Coordinates of C-alpha atoms and ligand atoms in Angstrom, one line a residue:
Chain A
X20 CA -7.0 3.7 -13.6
X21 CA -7.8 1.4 -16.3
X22 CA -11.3 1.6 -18.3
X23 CA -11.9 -2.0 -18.3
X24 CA -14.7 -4.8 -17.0
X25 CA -13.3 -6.3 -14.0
X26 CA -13.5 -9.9 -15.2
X27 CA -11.1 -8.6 -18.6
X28 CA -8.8 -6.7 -15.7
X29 CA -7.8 -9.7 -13.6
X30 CA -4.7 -11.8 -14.2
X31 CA -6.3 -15.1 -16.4
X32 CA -5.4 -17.8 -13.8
X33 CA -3.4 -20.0 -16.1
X34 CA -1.3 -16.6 -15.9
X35 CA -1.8 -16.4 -12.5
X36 CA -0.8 -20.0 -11.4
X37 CA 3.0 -19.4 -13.2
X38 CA 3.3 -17.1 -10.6
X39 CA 6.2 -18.3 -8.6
X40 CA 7.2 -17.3 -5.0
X41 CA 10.1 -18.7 -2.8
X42 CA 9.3 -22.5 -0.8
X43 CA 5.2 -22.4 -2.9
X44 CA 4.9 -26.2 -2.4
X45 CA 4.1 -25.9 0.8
X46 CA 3.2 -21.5 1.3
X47 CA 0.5 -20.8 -1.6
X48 CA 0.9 -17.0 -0.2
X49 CA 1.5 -14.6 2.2
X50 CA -0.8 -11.5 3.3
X51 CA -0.6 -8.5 5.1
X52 CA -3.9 -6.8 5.9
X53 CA -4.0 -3.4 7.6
X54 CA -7.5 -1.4 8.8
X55 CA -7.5 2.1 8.9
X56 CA -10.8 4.6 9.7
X57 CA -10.8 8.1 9.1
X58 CA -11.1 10.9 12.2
X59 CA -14.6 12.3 12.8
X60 CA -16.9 9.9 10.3
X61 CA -18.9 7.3 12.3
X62 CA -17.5 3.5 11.2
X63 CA -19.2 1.7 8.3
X64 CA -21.6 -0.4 10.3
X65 CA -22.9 2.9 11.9
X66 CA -22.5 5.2 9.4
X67 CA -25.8 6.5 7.4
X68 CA -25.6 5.8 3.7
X69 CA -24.9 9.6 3.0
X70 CA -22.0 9.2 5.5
X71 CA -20.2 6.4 3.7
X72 CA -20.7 7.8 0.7
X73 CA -18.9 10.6 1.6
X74 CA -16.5 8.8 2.9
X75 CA -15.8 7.0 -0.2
X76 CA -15.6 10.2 -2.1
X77 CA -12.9 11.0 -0.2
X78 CA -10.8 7.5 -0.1
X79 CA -11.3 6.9 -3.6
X80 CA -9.2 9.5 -5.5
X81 CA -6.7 8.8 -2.5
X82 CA -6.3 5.3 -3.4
X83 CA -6.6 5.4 -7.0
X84 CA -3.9 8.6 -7.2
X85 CA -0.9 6.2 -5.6
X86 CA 1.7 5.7 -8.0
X87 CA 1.2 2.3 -7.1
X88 CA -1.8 2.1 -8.5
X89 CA -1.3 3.4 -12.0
X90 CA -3.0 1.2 -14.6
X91 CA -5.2 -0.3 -11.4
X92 CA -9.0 -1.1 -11.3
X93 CA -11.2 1.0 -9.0
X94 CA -14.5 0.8 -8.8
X95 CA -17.9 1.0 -6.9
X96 CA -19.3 -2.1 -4.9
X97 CA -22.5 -1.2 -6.6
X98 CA -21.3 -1.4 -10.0
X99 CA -20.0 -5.0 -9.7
X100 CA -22.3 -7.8 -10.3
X101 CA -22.4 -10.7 -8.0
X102 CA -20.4 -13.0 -10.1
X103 CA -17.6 -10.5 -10.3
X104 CA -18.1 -10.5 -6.1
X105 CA -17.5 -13.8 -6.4
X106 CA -14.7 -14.1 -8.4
X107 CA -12.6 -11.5 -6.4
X108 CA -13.9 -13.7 -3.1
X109 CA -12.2 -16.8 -4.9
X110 CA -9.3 -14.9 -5.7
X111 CA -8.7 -13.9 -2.2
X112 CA -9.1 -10.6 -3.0
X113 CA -11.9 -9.2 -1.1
X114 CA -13.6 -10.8 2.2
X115 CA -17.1 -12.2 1.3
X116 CA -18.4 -9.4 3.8
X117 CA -16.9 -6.8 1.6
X118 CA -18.7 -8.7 -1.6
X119 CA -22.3 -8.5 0.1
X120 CA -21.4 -4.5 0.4
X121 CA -23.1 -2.3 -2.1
X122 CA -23.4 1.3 -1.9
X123 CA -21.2 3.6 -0.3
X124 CA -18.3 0.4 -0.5
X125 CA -15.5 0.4 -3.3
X126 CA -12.6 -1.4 -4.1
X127 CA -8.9 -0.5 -5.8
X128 CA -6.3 -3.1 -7.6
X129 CA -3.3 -2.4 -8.5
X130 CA -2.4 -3.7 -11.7
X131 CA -1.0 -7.0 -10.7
X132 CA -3.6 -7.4 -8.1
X133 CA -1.0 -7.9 -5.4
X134 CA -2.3 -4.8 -3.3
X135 CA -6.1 -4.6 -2.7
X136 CA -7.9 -1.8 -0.9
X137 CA -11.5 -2.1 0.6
X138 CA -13.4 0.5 1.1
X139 CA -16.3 0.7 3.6
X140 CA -15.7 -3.1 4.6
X141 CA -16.1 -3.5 8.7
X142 CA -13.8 -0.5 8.7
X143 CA -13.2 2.7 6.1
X144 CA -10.3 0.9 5.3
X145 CA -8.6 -2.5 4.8
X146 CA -5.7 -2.5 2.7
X147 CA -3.9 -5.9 1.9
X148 CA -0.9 -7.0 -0.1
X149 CA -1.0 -10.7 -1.1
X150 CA 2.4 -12.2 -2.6
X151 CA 3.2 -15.3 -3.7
X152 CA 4.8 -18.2 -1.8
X153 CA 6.5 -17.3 1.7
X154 CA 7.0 -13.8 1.6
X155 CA 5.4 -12.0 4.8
X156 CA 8.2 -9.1 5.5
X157 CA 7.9 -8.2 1.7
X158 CA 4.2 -8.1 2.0
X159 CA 4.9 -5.9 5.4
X160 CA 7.3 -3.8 3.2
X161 CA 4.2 -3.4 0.5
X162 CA 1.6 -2.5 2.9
X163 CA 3.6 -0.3 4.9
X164 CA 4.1 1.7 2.2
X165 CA 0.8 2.2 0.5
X166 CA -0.3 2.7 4.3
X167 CA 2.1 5.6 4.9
X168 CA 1.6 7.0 1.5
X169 CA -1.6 7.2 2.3
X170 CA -1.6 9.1 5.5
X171 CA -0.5 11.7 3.8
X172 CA -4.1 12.5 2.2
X173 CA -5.4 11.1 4.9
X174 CA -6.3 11.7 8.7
X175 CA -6.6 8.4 10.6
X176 CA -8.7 7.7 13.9
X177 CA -5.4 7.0 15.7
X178 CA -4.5 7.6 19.5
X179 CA -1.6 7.2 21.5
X180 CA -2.3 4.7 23.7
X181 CA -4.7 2.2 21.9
X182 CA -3.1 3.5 18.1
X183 CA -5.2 2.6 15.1
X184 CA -8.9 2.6 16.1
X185 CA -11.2 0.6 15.1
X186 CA -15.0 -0.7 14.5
X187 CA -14.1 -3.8 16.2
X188 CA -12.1 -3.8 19.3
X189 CA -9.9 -7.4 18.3
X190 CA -8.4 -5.3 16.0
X191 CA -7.5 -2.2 17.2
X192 CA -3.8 -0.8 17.9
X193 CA -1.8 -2.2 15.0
X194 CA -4.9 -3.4 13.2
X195 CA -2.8 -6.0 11.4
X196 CA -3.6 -9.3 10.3
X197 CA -0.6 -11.4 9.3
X198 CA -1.3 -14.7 7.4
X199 CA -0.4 -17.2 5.5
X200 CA -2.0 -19.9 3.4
X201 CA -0.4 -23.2 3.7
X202 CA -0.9 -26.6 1.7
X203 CA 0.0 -29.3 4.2
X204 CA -1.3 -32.7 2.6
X205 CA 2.1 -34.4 4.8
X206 CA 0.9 -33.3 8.4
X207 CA -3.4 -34.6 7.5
X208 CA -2.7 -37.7 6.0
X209 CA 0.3 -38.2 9.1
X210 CA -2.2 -37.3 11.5
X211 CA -0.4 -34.7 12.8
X212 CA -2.5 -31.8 11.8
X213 CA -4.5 -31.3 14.9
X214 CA -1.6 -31.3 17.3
X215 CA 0.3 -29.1 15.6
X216 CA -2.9 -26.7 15.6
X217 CA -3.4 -26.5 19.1
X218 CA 0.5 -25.7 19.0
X219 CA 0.0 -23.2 17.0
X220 CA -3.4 -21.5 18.5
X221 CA -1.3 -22.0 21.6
X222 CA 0.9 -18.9 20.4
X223 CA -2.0 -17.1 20.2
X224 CA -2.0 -17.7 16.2
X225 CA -5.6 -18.8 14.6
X226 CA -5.7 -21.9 12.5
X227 CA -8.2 -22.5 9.8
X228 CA -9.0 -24.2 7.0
X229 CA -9.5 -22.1 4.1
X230 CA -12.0 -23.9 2.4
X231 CA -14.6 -26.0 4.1
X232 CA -17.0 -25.6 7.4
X233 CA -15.4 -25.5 11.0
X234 CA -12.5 -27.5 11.5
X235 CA -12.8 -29.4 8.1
X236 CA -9.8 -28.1 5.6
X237 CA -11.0 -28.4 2.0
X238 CA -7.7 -29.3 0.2
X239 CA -5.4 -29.6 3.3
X240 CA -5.4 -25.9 2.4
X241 CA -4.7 -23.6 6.2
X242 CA -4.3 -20.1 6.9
X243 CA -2.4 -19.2 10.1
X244 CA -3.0 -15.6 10.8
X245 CA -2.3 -13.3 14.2
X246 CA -5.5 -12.7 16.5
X247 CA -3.6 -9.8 18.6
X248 CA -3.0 -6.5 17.8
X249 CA -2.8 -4.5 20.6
X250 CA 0.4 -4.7 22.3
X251 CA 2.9 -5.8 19.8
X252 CA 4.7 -3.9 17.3
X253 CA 4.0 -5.0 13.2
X254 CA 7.1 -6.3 12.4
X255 CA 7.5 -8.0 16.0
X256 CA 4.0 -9.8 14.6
X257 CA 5.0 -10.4 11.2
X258 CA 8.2 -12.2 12.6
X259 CA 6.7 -14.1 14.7
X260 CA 4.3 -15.5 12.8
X261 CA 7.5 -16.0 10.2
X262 CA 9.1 -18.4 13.1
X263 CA 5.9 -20.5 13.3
X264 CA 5.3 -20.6 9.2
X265 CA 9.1 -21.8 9.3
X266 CA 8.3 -24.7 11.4
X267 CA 5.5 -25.2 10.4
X268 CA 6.9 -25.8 6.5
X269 CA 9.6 -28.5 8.6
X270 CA 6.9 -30.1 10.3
X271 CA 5.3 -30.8 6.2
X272 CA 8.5 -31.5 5.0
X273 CA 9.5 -34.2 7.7
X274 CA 5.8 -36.1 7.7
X275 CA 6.2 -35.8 3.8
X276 CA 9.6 -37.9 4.3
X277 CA 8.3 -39.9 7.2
X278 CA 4.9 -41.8 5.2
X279 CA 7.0 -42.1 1.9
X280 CA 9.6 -44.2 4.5
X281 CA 6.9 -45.9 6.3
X282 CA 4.1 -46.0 4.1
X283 CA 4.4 -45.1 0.9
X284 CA 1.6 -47.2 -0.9
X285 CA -0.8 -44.9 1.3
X286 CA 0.7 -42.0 -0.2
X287 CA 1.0 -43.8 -3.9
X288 CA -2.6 -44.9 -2.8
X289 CA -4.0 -41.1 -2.5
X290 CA -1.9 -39.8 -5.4
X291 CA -3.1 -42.6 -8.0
X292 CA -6.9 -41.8 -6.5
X293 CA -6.1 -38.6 -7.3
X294 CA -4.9 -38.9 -10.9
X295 CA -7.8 -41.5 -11.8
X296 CA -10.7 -39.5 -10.4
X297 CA -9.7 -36.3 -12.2
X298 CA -8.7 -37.1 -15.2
X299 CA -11.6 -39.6 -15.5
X300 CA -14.8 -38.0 -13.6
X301 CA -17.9 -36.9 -15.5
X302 CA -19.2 -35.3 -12.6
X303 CA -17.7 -33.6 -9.5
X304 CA -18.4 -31.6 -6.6
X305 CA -16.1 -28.3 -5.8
X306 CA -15.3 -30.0 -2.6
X307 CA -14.0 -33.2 -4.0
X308 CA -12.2 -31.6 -6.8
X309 CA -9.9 -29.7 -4.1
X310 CA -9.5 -32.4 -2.3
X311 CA -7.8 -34.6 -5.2
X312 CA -6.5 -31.8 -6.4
X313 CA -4.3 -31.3 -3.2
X314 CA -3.1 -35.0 -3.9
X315 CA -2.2 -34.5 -7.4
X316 CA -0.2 -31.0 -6.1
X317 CA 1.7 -33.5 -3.9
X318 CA 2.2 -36.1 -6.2
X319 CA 4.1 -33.3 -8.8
X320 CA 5.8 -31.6 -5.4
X321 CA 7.3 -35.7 -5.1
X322 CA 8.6 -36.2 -8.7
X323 CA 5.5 -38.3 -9.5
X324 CA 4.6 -36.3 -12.7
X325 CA 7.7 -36.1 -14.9
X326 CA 7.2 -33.2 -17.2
X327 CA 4.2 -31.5 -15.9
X328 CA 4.4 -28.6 -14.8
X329 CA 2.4 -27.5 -11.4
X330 CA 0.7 -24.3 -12.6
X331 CA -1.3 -26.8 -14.9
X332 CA -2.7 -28.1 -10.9
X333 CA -2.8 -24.7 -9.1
X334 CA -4.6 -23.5 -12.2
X335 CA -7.2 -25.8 -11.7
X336 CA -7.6 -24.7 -8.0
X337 CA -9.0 -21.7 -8.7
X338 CA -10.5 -22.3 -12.3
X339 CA -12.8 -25.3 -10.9
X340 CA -14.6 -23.0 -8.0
X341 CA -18.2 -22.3 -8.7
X342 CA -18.0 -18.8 -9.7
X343 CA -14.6 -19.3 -11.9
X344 CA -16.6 -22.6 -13.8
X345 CA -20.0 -20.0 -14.0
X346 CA -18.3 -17.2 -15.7
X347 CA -17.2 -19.1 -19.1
X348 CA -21.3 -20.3 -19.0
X349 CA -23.7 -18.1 -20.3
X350 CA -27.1 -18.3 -18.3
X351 CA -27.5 -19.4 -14.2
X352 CA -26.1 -22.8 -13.8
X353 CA -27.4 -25.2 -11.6
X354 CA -25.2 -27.0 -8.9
X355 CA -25.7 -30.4 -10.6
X356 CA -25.0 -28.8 -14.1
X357 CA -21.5 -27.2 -12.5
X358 CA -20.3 -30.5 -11.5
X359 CA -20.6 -31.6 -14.8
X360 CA -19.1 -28.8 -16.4
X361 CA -16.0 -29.1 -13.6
X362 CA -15.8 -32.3 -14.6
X363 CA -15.6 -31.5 -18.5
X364 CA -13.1 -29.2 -17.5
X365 CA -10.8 -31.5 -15.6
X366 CA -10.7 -34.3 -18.0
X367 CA -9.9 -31.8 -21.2
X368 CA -6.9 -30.2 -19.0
X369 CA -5.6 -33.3 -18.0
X370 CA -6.1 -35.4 -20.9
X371 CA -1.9 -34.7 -21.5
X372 CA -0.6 -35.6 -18.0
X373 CA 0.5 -39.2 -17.8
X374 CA -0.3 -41.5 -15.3
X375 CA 1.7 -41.0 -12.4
X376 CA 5.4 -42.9 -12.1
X377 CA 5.4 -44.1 -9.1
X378 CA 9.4 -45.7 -9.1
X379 CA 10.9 -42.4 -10.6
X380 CA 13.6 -41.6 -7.9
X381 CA 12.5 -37.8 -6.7
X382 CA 16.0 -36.5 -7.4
X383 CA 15.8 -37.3 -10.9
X384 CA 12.6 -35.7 -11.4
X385 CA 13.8 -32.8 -12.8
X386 CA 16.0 -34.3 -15.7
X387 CA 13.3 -36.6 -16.7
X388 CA 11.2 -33.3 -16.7
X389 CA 13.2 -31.8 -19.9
X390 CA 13.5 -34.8 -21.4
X391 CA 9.6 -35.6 -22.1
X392 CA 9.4 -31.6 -22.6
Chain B
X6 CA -27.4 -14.7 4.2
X7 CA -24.3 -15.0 6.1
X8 CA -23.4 -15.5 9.5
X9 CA -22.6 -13.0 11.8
X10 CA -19.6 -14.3 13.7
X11 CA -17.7 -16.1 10.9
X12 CA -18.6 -14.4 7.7
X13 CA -18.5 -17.1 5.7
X14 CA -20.9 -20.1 6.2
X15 CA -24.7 -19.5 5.3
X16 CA -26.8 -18.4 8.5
X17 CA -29.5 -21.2 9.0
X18 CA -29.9 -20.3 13.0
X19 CA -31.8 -17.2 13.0
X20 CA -32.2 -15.5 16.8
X21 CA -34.2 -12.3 17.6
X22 CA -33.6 -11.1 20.9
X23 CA -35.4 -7.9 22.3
X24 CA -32.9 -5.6 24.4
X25 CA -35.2 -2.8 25.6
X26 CA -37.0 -1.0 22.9
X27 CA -34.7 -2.6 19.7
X28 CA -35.1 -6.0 18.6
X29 CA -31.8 -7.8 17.4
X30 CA -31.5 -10.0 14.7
X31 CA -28.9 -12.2 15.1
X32 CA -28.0 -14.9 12.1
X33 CA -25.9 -18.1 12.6
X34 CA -24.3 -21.3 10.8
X35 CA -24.9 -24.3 12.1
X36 CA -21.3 -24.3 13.3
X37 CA -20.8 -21.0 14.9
X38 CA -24.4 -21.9 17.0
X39 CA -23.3 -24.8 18.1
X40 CA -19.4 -23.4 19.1
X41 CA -21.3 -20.8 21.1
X42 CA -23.4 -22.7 22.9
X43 CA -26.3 -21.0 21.4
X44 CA -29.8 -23.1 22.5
X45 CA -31.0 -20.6 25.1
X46 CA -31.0 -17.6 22.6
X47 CA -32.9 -15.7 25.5
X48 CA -29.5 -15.6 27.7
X49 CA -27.1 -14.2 25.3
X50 CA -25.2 -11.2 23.9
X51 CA -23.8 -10.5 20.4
X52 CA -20.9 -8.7 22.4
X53 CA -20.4 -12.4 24.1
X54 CA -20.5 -14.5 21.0
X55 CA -18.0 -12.0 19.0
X56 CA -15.8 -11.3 21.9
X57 CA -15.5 -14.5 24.1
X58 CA -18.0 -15.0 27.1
X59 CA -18.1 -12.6 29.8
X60 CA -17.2 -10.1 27.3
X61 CA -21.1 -7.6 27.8
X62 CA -20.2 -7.7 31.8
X63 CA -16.6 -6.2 30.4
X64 CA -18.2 -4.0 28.4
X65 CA -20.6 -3.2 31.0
X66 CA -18.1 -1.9 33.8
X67 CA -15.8 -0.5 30.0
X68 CA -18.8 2.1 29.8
X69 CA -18.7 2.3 33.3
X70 CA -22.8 1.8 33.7
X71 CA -23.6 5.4 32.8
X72 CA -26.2 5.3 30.0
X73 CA -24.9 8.0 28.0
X74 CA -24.2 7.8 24.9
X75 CA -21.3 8.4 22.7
X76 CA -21.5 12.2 22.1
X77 CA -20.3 11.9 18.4
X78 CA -22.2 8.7 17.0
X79 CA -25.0 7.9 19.8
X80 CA -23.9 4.3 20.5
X81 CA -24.4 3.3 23.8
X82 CA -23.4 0.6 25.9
X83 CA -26.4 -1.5 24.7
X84 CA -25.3 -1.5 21.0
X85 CA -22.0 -2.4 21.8
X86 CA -23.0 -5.2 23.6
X87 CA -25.5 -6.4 20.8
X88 CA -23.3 -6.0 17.9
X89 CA -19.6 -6.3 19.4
X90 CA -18.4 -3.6 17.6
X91 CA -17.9 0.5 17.9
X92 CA -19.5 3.1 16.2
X93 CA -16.8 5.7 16.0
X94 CA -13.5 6.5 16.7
X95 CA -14.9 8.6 19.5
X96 CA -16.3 5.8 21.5
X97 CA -12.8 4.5 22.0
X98 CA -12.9 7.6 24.6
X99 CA -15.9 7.7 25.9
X100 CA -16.3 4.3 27.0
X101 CA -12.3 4.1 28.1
X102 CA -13.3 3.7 31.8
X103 CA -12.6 -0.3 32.2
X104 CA -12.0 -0.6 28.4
X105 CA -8.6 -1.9 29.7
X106 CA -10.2 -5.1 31.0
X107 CA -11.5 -5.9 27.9
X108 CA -8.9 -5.2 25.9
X109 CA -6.1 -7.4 28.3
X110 CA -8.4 -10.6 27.5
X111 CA -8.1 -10.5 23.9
X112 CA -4.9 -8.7 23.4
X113 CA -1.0 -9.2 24.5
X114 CA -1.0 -5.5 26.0
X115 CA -3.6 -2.3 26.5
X116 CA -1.5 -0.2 24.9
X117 CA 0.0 0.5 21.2
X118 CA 3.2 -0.5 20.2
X119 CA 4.3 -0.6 16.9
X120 CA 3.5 2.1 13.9
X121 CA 2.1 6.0 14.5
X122 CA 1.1 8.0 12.4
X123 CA 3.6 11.5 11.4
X124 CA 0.9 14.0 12.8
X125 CA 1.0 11.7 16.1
X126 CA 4.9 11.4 16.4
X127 CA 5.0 14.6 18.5
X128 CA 2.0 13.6 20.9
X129 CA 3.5 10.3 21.6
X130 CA 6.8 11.7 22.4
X131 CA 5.0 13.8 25.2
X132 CA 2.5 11.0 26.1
X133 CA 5.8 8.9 27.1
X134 CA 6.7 11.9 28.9
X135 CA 4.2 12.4 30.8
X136 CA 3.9 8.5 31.6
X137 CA 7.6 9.5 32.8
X138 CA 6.8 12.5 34.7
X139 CA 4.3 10.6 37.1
X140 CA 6.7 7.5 37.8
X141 CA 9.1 10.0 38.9
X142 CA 6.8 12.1 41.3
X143 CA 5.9 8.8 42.5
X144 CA 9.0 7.8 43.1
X145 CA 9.8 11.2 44.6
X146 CA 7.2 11.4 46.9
X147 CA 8.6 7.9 48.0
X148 CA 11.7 8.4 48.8
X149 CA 10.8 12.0 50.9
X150 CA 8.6 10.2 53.0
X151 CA 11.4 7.5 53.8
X152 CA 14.3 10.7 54.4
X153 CA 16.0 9.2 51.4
X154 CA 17.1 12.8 50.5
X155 CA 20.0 12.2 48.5
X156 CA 17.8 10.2 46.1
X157 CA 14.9 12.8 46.4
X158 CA 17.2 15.2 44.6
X159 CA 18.3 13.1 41.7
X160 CA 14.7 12.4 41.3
X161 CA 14.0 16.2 41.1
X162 CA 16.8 17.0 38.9
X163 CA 15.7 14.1 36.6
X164 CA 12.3 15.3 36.6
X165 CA 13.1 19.1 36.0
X166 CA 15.5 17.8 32.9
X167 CA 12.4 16.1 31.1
X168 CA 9.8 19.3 32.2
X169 CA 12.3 20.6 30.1
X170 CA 11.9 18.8 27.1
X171 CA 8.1 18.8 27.2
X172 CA 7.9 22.5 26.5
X173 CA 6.2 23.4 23.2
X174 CA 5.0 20.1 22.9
X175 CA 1.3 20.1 23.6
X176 CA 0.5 17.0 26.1
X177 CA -2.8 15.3 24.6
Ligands
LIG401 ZN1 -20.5 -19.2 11.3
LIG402 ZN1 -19.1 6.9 18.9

């Protein structure tokens, strides 16, 4: 386990955003979350305070001794501060529910923060691996690994006929939760978003935005996950959900092709908005921010910026969220004072991009890429 | 504070409802209030706003009315009703009766499929078998009572061929 501060641990997200995974313009990532509770210990939200303490004496030195997690962070809920919460919320890492835990809760990283385990969440455990772009079996592969590494320390609450048990019954048997996060600017500004939804929820797949309140989906940003998990086997789950992701990604790619046949001033329209706002704002809310950001992220998926790369955007997705903008600010800063400070932010990392071209044929994107490199 | 259902928006509907002695605290977006019908906060269950409505009369029959409560972690049926959730692994068992109910209206089937544990490989094997065994006597029995005797002995020699197999394997 590594001695550091959590905030020097993580991956900067400049680093982060080069991150590259196979079809990420339209599948940020893919996650495979598994919950697992421990035989004879009452579960977390029962459990007395000496009980889950013990409990996290035990997983601990489990989690941390996988050779998977050499050179990982582990620490104590308690000993994180509410900014670090936060950040590791932002970064998908932990559920906020796990960031309001304190004592008696822990967490473990690996080093390249593509497996996280929480301890004392809803459940003793909840292990997830999180890759890159469209990559569900591999993240199966991950999880099923540190999972049956892990029984080997450990005895799980299991029986035959309802398997894994736990605290909440929507989740018992497999207790996995399949998902992927989806950027799908083509299918909202088409329309087509909330028919393909209740297609979707019709498999008995949840769809949400992953930003936002209720239905509203902050950046055109989804996440499609499995609600069943009694009943089906993991990889008959994962697969599935695969199928769906698959069409889904069509579905994007033909409404994409669709407006820029039909309407492509719309599209030009949103991009340009996009571009101006940004690059030009003095003050902005999170919410508008990913918004336009989405926009520009379309605008370099279509050729529009020759020479820029997309990191610089997906950078900026995670860098302009409140607790990502508060942790390069000494003292509390206001909501008002953020926006400003986003804004700041945006203009000074996009004071290099060029307008957008809006005639540059998309196939020739690429050479015209090197060229201005 | 959060809300209780989706974990994510801030809670700015705040219920107290008073099952018997307890009082529960119950803490709700906007959002999640609204999806749930919640404006007679007198008339519901956590169990029903976690779990889909109708889910505390499932629960109910689940813990088939008997007020005990769970021998290892003292839940009862009440605080599964109030918070949706289990307290331990040992409630699975003792509030199995009905359980099945439940679990068919939020799930694709009642029972596992998919990944056990090593320590549990050997169980399962003789859980199947035992699943086997009674479809067999069944079938047995059946086929008696209609003279079918030629059948009646494959059925026997079947069964006495996976008795067989059972032994040293301790059935759960
Ligand atoms: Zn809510
Ligand atoms: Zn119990």
């Amino acid at each position: 386990m590594t001695k550091v501060a959590l905030q020097e641990f993580l991956t900067p997200p400049a680093e982060m955003a080069r991150r590259r995974g196979p079809q990420d313009e339209i599948v940020l990532s893919s996650r495979v979350r598994l919950a697992r509770n421990l035989e004879g210990c009452p579960f977390p939200g029962t459990a007395k305070k000496e009980q889950r303490q013990k409990v996290l004496g035990t997983m601990l030195p489990a989690v941390e001794s996988l050779k998977l997690m050499q050179n990982g962070f582990s620490t104590a809920m308690d000993a994180l501060t509410a900014l670090d919460k936060t950040i590791l919320v932002e970064r998908h890492l932990i559920s906020r529910e796990h960031a309001a835990r304190n004592v008696g809760s822990g967490l473990v990283l690996n080093k390249d923060e593509s497996v996280c385990v929480m301890i004392n969440e809803e459940d003793h455990l909840r292990m997830q691996a999180l890759l890159p772009g469209f990559q569900i079996k591999q993240a199966w592969k991950l999880i099923d690994g540190v999972d049956t590494e892990l029984e080997k320390s450990l005895d799980y609450a299991f029986s035959p006929v309802f398997g894994f048990l736990t605290a909440c019954p929507t989740n018992l048997g497999t207790a996995i939760r399949v998902s992927a996060m989806l950027h799908l600017p083509g299918l909202v500004l088409s329309e087509q978003i909330e028919p393909i939804i209740q297609s979707v929820n019709k498999l008995g797949l949840a769809v949400r935005g992953l930003y936002g309140e209720g239905t509203e989906a902050l950046g055109n940003i989804f996440q499609v996950s499995n609600q069943m998990t009694l009943g089906e086997a993991e990889t008959s789950i994962a697969e599935r959900l695969e199928k769906v992701v698959k069409q889904i990604i069509e579905h994007e790619e033909n409404a994409r092709g669709t407006l820029l046949e039909r309407s492509p001033k719309t599209v030009y329209n949103h991009i340009g908005r996009a571009y101006g706002v940004l690059s030009n704002a003095h003050s902005i809310s999170s919410k508008e921010s990913m918004n336009l950001l989405s926009f520009l992220r379309l605008g370099l998926e279509l050729g529009h910026f020759p020479g820029v790369d997309r990191s610089v955007v997906d950078e900026l997705f995670v860098q302009t969220q409140p607790a990502h903008l508060q942790r390069m600010h000494t003292g509390r800063l206001s909501g008002e004072e953020r926006d400003l400070l986003r804004a700041d932010m945006l203009r000074q990392q996009l004071r290099n991009m060029s307008r957008p071209v809006m005639q540059a044929p998309p196939g020739q994107a690429d050479d015209s890429a090197e060229k201005t490199n | 504070m959060l809300c209780c259902i989706c974990q994510e928006r801030e809670a700015t509907v705040h219920l107290t409802q008073i099952a018997g002695e307890k009082m529960q605290k119950v803490d709700l977006c906007e959002e999640c209030a609204k999806a749930k019908g919640v404006n007679d906060p007198a008339a519901f269950s956590l169990a029903d706003l976690l779990l889909g409505l109708g889910a505390s009369q499932e629960v109910e029959k689940a813990s088939g009315r008997k007020e005990a409560p769970c021998p290892s972690c003292g839940f009862t049926h009440a605080d599964f009703k109030k918070t949706g959730r289990f307290g331990c692994p040992v409630c699975y068992e003792h509030f199995s009766d009905g359980l099945a109910t439940l679990l068919r209206s939020m799930h694709k089937g009642v029972r596992h499929v998919g990944k056990v544990p090593k320590r549990f490989k050997q169980l399962k094997k003789a859980l199947d078998v035992s699943d086997q065994l009674k479809t067999l006597q069944r079938k047995l029995e059946k086929a008696i009572h209609e003279e079918r005797f030629e059948r009646a002995a494959e059925l026997r020699d079947e069964i006495k061929s996976l008795t067989g197999r059972t032994e040293g394997v301790e059935a759960p």
